[in-house]
Coordinates of C-alpha atoms and ligand atoms in Angstrom, one line a residue:
X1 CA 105.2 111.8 149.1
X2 CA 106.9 113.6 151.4
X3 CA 106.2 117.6 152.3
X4 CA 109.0 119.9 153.0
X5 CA 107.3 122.7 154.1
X6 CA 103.6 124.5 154.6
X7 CA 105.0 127.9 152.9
X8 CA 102.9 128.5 149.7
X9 CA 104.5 127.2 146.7
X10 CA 105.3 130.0 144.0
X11 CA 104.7 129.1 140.2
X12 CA 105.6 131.2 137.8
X13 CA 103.5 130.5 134.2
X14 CA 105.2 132.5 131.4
X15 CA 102.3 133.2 128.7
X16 CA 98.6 133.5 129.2
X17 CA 97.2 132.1 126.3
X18 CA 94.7 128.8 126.6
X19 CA 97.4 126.5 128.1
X20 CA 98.8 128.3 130.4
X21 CA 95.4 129.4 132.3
X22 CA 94.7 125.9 132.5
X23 CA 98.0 125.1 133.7
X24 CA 97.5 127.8 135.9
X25 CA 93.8 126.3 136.6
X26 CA 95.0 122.8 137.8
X27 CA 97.4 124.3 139.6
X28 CA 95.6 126.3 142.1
X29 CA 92.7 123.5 142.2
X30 CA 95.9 121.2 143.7
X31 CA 95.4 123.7 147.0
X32 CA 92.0 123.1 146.9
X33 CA 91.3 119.6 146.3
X34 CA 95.4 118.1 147.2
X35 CA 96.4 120.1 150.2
X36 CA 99.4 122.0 148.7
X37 CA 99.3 126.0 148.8
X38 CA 100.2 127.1 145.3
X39 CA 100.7 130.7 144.2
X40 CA 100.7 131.2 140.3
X41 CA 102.0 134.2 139.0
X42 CA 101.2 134.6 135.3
X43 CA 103.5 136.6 132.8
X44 CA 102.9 138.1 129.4
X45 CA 105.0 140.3 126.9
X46 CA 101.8 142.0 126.4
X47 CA 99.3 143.8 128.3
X48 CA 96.6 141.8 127.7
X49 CA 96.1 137.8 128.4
X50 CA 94.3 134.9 126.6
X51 CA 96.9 134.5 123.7
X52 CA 95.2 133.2 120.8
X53 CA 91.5 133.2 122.0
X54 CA 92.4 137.5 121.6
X55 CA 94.4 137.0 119.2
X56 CA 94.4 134.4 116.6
X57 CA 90.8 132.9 116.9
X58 CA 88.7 134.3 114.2
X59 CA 86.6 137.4 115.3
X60 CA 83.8 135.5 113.7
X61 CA 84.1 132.8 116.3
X62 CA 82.6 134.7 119.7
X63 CA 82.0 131.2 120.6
X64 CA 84.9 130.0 120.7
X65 CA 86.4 133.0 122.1
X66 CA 83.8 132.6 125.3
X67 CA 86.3 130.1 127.0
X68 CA 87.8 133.5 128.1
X69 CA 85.4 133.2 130.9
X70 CA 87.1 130.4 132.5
X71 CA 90.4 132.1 132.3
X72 CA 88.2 135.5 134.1
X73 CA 87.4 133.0 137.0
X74 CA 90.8 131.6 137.0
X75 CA 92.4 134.9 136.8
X76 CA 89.8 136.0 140.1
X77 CA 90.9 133.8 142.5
X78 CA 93.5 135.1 145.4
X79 CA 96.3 133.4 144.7
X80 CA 96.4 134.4 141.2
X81 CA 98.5 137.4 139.8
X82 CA 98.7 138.6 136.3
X83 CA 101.7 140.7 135.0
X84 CA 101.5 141.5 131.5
X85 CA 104.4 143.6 129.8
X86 CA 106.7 141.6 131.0
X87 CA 109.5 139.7 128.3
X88 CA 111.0 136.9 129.7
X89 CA 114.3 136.8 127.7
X90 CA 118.0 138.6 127.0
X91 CA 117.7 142.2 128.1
X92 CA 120.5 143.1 125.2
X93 CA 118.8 141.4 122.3
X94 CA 115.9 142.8 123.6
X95 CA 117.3 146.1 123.6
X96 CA 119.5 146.2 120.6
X97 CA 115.5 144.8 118.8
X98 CA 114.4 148.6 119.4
X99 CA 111.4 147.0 121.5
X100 CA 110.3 148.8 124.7
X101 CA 109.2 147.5 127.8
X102 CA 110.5 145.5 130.9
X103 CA 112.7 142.3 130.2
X104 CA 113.5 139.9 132.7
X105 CA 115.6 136.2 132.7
X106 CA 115.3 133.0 133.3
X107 CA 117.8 132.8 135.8
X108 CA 115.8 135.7 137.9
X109 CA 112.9 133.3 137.4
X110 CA 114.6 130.5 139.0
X111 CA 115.7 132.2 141.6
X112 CA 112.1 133.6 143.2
X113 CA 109.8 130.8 141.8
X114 CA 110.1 126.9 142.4
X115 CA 109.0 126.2 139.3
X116 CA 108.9 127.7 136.2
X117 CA 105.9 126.7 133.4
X118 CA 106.7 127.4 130.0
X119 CA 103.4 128.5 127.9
X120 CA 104.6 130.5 125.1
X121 CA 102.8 128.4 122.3
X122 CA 104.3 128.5 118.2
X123 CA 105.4 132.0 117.8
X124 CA 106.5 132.5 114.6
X125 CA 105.3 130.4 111.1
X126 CA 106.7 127.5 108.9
X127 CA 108.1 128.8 106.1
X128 CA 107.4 127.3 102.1
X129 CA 111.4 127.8 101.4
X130 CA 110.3 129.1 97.7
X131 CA 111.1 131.6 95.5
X132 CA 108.5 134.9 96.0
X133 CA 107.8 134.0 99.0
X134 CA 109.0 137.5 100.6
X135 CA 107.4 139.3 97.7
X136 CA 104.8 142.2 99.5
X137 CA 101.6 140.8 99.2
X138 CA 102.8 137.2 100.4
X139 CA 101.8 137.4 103.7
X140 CA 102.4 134.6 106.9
X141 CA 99.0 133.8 108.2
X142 CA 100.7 134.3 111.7
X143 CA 100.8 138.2 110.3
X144 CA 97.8 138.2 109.3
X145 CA 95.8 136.4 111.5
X146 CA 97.5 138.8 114.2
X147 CA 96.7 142.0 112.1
X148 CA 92.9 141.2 111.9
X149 CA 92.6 140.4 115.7
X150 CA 94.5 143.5 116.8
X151 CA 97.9 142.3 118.0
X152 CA 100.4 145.0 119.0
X153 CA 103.6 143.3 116.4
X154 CA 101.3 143.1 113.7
X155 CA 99.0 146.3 113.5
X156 CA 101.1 148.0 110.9
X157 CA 100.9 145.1 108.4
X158 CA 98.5 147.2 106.3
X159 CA 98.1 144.3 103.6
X160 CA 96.5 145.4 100.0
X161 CA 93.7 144.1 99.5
X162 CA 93.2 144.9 96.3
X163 CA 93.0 142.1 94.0
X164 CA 90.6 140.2 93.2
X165 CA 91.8 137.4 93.6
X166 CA 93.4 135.9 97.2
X167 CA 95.3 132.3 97.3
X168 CA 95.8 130.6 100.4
X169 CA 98.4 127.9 100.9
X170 CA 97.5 124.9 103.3
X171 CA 94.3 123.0 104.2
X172 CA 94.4 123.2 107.8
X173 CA 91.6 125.6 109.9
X174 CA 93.6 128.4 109.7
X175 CA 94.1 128.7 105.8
X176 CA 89.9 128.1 106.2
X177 CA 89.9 131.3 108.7
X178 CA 91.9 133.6 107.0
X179 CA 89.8 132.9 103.8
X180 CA 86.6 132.9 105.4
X181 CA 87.4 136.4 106.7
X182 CA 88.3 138.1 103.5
X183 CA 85.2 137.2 102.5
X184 CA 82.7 137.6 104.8
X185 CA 79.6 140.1 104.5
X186 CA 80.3 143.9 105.5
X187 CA 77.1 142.9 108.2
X188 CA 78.8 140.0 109.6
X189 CA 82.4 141.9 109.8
X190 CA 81.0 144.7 112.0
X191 CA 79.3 142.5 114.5
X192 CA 82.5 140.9 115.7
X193 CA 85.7 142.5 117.5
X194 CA 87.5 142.3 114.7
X195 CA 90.5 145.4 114.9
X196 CA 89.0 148.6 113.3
X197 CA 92.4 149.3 110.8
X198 CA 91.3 145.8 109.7
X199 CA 87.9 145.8 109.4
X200 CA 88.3 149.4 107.5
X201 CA 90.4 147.3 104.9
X202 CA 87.9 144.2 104.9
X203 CA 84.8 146.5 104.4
X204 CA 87.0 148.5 101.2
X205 CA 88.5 145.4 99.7
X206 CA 88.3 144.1 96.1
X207 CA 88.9 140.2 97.0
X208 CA 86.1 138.3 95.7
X209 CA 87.3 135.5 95.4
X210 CA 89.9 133.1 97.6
X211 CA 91.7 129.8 96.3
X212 CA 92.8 127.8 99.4
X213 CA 95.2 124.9 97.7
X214 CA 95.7 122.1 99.6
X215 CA 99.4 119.7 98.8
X216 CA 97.5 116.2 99.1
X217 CA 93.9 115.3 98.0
X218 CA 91.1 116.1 100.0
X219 CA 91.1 113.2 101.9
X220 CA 94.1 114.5 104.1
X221 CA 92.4 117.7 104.4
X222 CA 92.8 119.1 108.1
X223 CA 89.8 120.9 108.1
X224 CA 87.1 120.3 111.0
X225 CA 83.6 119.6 109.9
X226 CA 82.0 122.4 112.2
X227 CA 84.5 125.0 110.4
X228 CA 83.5 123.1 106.8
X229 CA 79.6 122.9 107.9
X230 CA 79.5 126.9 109.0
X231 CA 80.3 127.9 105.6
X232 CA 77.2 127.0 103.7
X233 CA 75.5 129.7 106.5
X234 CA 77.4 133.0 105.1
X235 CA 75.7 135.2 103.0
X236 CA 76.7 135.7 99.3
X237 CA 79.3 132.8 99.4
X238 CA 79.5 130.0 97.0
X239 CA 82.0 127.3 97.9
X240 CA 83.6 125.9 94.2
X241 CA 84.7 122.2 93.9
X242 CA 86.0 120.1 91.4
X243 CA 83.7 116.8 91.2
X244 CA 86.9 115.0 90.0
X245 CA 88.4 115.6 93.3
X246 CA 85.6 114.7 94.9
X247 CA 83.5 112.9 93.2
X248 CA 79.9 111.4 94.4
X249 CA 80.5 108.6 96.9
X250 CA 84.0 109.4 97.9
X251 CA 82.9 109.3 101.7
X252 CA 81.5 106.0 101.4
X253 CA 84.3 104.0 103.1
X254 CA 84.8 102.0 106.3
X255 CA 87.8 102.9 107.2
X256 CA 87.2 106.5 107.3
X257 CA 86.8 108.3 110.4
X258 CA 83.5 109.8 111.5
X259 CA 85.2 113.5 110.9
X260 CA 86.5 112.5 107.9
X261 CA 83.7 110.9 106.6
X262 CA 81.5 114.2 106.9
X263 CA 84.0 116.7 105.7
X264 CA 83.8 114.3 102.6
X265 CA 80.1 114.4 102.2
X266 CA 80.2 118.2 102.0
X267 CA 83.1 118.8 100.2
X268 CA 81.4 116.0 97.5
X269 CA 78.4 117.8 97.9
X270 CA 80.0 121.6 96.9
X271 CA 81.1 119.6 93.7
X272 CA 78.0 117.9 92.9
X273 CA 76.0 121.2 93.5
X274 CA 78.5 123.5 91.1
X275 CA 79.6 127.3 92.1
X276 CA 76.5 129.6 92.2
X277 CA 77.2 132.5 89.3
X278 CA 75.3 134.7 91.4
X279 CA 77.3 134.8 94.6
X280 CA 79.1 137.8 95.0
X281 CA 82.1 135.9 96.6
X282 CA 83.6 132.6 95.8
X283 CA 85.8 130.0 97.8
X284 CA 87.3 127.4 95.9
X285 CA 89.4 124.3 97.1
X286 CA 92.1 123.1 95.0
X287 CA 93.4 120.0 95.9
X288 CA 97.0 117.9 94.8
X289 CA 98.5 121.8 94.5
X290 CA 102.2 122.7 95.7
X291 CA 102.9 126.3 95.6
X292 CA 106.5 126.2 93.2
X293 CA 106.8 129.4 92.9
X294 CA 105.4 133.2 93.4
X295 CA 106.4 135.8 91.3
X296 CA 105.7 139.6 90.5
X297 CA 107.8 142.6 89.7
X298 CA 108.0 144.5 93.5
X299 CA 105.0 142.5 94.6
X300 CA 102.7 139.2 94.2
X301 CA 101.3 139.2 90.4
X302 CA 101.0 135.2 90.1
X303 CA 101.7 131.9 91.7
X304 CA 102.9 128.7 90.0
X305 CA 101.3 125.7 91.9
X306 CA 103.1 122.6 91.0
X307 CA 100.4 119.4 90.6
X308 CA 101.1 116.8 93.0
X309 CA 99.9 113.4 92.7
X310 CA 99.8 110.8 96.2
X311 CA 102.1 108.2 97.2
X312 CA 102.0 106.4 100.4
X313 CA 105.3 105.7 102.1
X314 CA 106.6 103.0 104.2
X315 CA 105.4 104.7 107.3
X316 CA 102.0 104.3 105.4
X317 CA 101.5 108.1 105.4
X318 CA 100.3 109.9 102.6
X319 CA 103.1 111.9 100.8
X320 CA 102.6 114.7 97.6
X321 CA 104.4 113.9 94.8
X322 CA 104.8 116.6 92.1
X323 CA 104.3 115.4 88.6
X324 CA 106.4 118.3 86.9
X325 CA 102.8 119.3 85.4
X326 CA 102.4 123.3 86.7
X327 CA 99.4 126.1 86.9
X328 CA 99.5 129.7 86.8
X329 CA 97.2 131.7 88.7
X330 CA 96.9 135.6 88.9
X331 CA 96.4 137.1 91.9
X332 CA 98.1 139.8 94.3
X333 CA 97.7 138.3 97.1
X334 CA 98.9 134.7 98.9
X335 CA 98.4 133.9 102.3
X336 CA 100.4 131.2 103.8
X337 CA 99.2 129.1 106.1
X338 CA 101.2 125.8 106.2
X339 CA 101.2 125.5 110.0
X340 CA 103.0 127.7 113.0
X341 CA 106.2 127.2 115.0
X342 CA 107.7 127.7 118.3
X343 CA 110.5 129.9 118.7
X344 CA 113.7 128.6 121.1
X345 CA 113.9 130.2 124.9
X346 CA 116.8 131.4 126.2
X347 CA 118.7 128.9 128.4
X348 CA 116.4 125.9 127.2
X349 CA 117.0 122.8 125.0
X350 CA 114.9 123.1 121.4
X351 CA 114.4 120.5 119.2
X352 CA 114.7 122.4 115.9
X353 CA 112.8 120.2 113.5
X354 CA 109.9 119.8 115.4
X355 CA 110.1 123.6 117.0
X356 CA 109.2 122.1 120.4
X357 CA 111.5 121.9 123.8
X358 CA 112.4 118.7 124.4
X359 CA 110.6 116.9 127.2
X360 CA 108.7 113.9 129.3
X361 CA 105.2 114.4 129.8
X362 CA 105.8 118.3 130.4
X363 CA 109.1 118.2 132.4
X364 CA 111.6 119.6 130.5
X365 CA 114.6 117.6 129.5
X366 CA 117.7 118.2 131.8
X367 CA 115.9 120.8 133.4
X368 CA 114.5 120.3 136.9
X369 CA 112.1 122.9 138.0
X370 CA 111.1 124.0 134.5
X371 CA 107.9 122.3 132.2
X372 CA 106.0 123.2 129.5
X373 CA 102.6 123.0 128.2
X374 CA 100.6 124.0 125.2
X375 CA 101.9 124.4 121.6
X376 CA 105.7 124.6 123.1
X377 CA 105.3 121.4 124.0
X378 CA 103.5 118.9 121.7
X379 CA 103.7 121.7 118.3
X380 CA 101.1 123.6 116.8
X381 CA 98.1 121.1 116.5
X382 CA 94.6 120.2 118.1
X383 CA 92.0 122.7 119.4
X384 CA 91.6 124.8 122.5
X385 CA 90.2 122.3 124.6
X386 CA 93.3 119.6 123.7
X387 CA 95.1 122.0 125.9
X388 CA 93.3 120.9 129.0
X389 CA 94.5 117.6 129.0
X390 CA 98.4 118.5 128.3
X391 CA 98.4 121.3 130.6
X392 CA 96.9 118.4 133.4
X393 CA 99.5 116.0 132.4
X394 CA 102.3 118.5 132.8
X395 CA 100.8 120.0 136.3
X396 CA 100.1 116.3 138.2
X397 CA 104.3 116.0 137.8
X398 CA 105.0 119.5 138.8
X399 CA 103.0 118.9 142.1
X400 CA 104.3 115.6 142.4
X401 CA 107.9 117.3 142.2
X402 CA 106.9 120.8 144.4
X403 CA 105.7 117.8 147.1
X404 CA 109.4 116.1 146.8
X405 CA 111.7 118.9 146.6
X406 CA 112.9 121.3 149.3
X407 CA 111.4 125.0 148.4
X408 CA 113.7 127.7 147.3
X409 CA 114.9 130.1 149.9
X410 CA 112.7 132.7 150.7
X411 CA 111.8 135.4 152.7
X412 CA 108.1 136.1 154.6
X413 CA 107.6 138.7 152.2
X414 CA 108.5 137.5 149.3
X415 CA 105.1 137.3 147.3
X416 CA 105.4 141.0 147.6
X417 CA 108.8 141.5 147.0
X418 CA 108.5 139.8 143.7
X419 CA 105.8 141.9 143.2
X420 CA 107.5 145.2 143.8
X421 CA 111.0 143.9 142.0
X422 CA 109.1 143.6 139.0
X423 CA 107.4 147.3 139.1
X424 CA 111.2 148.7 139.3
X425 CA 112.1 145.9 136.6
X426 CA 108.9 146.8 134.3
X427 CA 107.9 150.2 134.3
X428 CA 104.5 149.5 132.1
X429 CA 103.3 146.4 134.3
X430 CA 99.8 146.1 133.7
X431 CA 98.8 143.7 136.4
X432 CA 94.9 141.5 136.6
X433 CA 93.4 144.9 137.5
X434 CA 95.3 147.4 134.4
X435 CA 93.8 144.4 132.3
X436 CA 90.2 145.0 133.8
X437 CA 90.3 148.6 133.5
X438 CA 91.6 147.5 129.5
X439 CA 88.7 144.9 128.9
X440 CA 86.2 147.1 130.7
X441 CA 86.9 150.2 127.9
X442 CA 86.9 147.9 125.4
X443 CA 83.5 146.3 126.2
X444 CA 82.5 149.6 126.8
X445 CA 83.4 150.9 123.4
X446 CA 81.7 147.6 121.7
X447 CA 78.4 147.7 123.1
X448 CA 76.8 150.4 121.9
X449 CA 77.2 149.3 118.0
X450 CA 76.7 145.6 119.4
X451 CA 80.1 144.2 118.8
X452 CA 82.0 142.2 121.9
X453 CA 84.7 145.0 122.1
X454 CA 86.8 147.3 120.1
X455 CA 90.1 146.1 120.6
X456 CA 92.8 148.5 121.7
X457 CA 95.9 148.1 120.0
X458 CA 98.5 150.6 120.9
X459 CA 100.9 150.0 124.0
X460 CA 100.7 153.3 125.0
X461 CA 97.3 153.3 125.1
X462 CA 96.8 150.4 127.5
X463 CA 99.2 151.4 129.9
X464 CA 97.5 154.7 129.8
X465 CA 94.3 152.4 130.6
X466 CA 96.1 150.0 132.8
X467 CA 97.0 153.0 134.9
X468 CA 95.4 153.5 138.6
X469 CA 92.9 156.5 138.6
Ligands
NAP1 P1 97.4 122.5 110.3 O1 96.0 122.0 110.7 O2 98.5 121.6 110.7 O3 97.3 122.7 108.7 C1 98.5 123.0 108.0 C2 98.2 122.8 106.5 O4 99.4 123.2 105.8 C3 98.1 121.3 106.2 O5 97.1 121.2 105.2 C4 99.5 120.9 105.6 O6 99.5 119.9 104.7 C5 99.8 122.2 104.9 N1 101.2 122.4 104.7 C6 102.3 122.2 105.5 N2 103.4 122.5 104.9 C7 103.1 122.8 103.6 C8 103.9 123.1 102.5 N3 105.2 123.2 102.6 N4 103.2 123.3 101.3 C9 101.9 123.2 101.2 N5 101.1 122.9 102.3 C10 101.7 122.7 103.5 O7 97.7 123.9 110.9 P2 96.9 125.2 111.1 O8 95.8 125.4 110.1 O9 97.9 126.3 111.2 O10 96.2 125.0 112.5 C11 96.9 124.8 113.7 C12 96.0 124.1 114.7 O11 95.1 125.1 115.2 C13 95.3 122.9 114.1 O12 95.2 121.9 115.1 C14 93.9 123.5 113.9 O13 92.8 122.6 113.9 C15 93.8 124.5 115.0 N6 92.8 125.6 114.7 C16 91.5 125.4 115.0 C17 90.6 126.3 114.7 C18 89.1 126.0 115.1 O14 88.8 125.1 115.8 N7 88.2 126.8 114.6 C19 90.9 127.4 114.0 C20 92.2 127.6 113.7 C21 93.2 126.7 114.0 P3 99.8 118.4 105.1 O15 98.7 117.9 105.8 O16 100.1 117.8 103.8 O17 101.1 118.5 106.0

């Protein structure tokens, strides 16, 4: 491996959730353990980084969300710079959108950094493609999920809460968060940072009851045992189950996975054990259930589920079949939460049925200079930690390429000309220190009435924070 030069080697990392800080992470470590000088530069469209572990990880989860103190110690070290308000994209769509705040492109990208790391993770959701499904009061779990945890584009989702009834769509984690939180005790809610419009409306709602219906049995259920396990511990909750769908013994089988064999022994034993009538609140699990269609007159009044029965195909995966048999249930409220999907960059390939950008092991295809990590990359699936590993893979070929390739020009001040570029570019910059001052009020604010923080919300408001005193 040959080195072209000893000048530092700029990165920029466009979005500061999980996989970009590790990104960001192994990146720096490769000048302290590999020899090569690497600068990161980290960029997000809003003020305030950590992506999901802010804003979609359940407020109920602080211990999950503590893996922000790794991205703190990243985010300390000198050659580290955080610029949040910044939208990397087309400064007329983003104009003609009616959003505020800086934009800059690609191309400016490529022309001050020598590589570019793509961390922008599954922006927007998969869609059912059914009738209802844009009735008010069926709601994307990427909407809700972001109105709950405080995120700027969602804040004004104000969703009624008001039946008494809630049905959630999809068996993954996230139909099991969103549930979990409508129903959690008032006690519970105000220990965590959930956003106060949101825990306002959780505290005065009339859901008693959720229904999360899962399309295949509950075998192919892609709930995690921990988030399964936890549930038994909330106060006032029973958890409903059909013993038919899972009957006594169903996790006695060989071939099943040591994760799936547990989720199997509690979900058998909900069934076995029957609803308590004295819980004040009540999760159920439907299983073999298709949502056909939702219907209402100006809002959600019912959903038809369509019952599915299994079939496994030739690529020996387990498909849902419907039967034609159907279900009504009455409620005024679905959440859908049948998985997330990335949204295409400007100037990059996109693979439209998988929502990814096309790539080898992180380099993106046709595209030297540029990789991605993250959700962008491999779709919206595993945990936090599985973006370690990716973000590793994609970082040992972006040294290996910053060691082979001849830097960009530059000039000996160009760390701070980038810097000062993008203050005349980005008028509401809040750089690492603007994001202390914001975390530091926040704590502040949460501490006395023992919560983690209370989450400011409003752009205005964090630039008016971010702002040098
Ligand atoms: P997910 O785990 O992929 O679950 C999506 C669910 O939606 C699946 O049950 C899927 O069923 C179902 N689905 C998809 N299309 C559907 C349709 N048209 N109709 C009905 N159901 C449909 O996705 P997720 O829940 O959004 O979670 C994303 C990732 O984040 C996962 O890896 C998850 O584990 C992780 N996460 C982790 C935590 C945690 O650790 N606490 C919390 C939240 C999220 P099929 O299986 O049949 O496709």
């Amino acid at each position: 491996m040959e080195n072209h030069t000893t000048r530092p080697h700029h990165v920029a990392v466009v979005g500061s959730g999980p996989s970009g800080f590790y990104a960001a992470a192994a990146l720096l470590d490769a000048g302290t353990c590999g020899g090569l000088d690497v600068r990161v530069d980290m960029f997000d469209r809003l003020a305030t980084p950590w992506g999901l572990v802010r804003l979609g990880v359940a407020p109920d989860h602080p211990k999950i969300k503590s893996v922000s103190a790794q991205y703190d110690k990243t985010a300390r070290r000198e050659e580290f710079r955080f610029f949040g308000h910044v939208h990397l994209g087309d400064p007329e769509e983003l104009r003609s959108s009616g959003e505020s705040g800086g934009v800059i492109t690609r191309d400016e990208l490529l022309e001050r950094y020598d590589a570019i790391v793509y961390a922008v993770g599954s922006q927007t959701e998969r869609r059912l493609g059914i009738p209802g499904e844009d009735l008010p009061g069926s709601i994307a779990s990427v909407d809700f999920v972001g109105w709950y945890n405080g995120h700027p584009d969602h804040a004004a989702l104000d969703p009624r809460l008001d039946s008494e009834r809630a049905v959630v769509i999809g068996a993954g984690n996230v139909a099991l968060d969103v549930a979990r939180m409508l129903l959690l005790p008032e006690a519970d809610l105000r220990a965590t940072d959930t956003a106060d419009h949101a825990l306002q409306a959780f505290v005065a709602s009339g859901v008693r009851e959720t229904l999360i219906c899962g399309r295949r049995s509950v075998r192919e259920a892609a709930f995690t045992t921990t988030e399964l396990r936890e549930l038994d511990d909330i106060a006032d909750l029973t958890v409903v189950v059909d013993p038919e769908q899972a009957p006594p013994g169903i996790a006695d089988d060989d071939t099943l996975t040591k994760g799936a064999r547990r989720n199997l022994e509690l979900f058998s034993g909900w069934a076995q054990k029957g609803p308590d009538p004295d819980a004040k609140h009540r999760m159920e699990f439907r299983f073999l259930r298709s949502p056909v269609e939702i219907r209402g007159d100006g809002r959600v009044e019912e959903i038809v589920l369509g019952i599915n029965r299994l079939e496994t195909g030739e690529d020996g995966r387990t498909r849902a079949v419907d039967t034609g048999e159907r279900e009504t249930v009455t409620t005024g409220l679905v959440l859908r939460a049948v998985g997330y999907r990335g949204v295409a960059l400007p100037g990059l390939p996109f693979d439209d049925d998988s929502g990814t950008v096309p790539h080898t092991e992180g380099r993106v295809d046709g595209h030297d200079r540029e990789y991605v990590v993250g959700w962008i990359k491999r779709g919206p699936t595993g945990i936090i930690g599985t973006n370690k590993k990716d973000a590793n893979e994609t970082v040992r070929h972006l040294l290996a390429d910053l060691a082979e390739r001849a830097p960009i020009e530059q000039a000996d001040d160009h760390h701070d000309a980038v810097e000062a570029w993008l203050r005349e570019r980005c008028p509401d910059l809040v750089d690492q220190e603007g994001w202390e001052a914001i975390d530091a009020h926040e704590r502040g604010r949460g501490e006395p009435h023992g919560r983690p923080r209370v989450k400011v919300v409003d752009r205005d408001h964090f630039i008016e924070l971010s702002r040098p005193r």
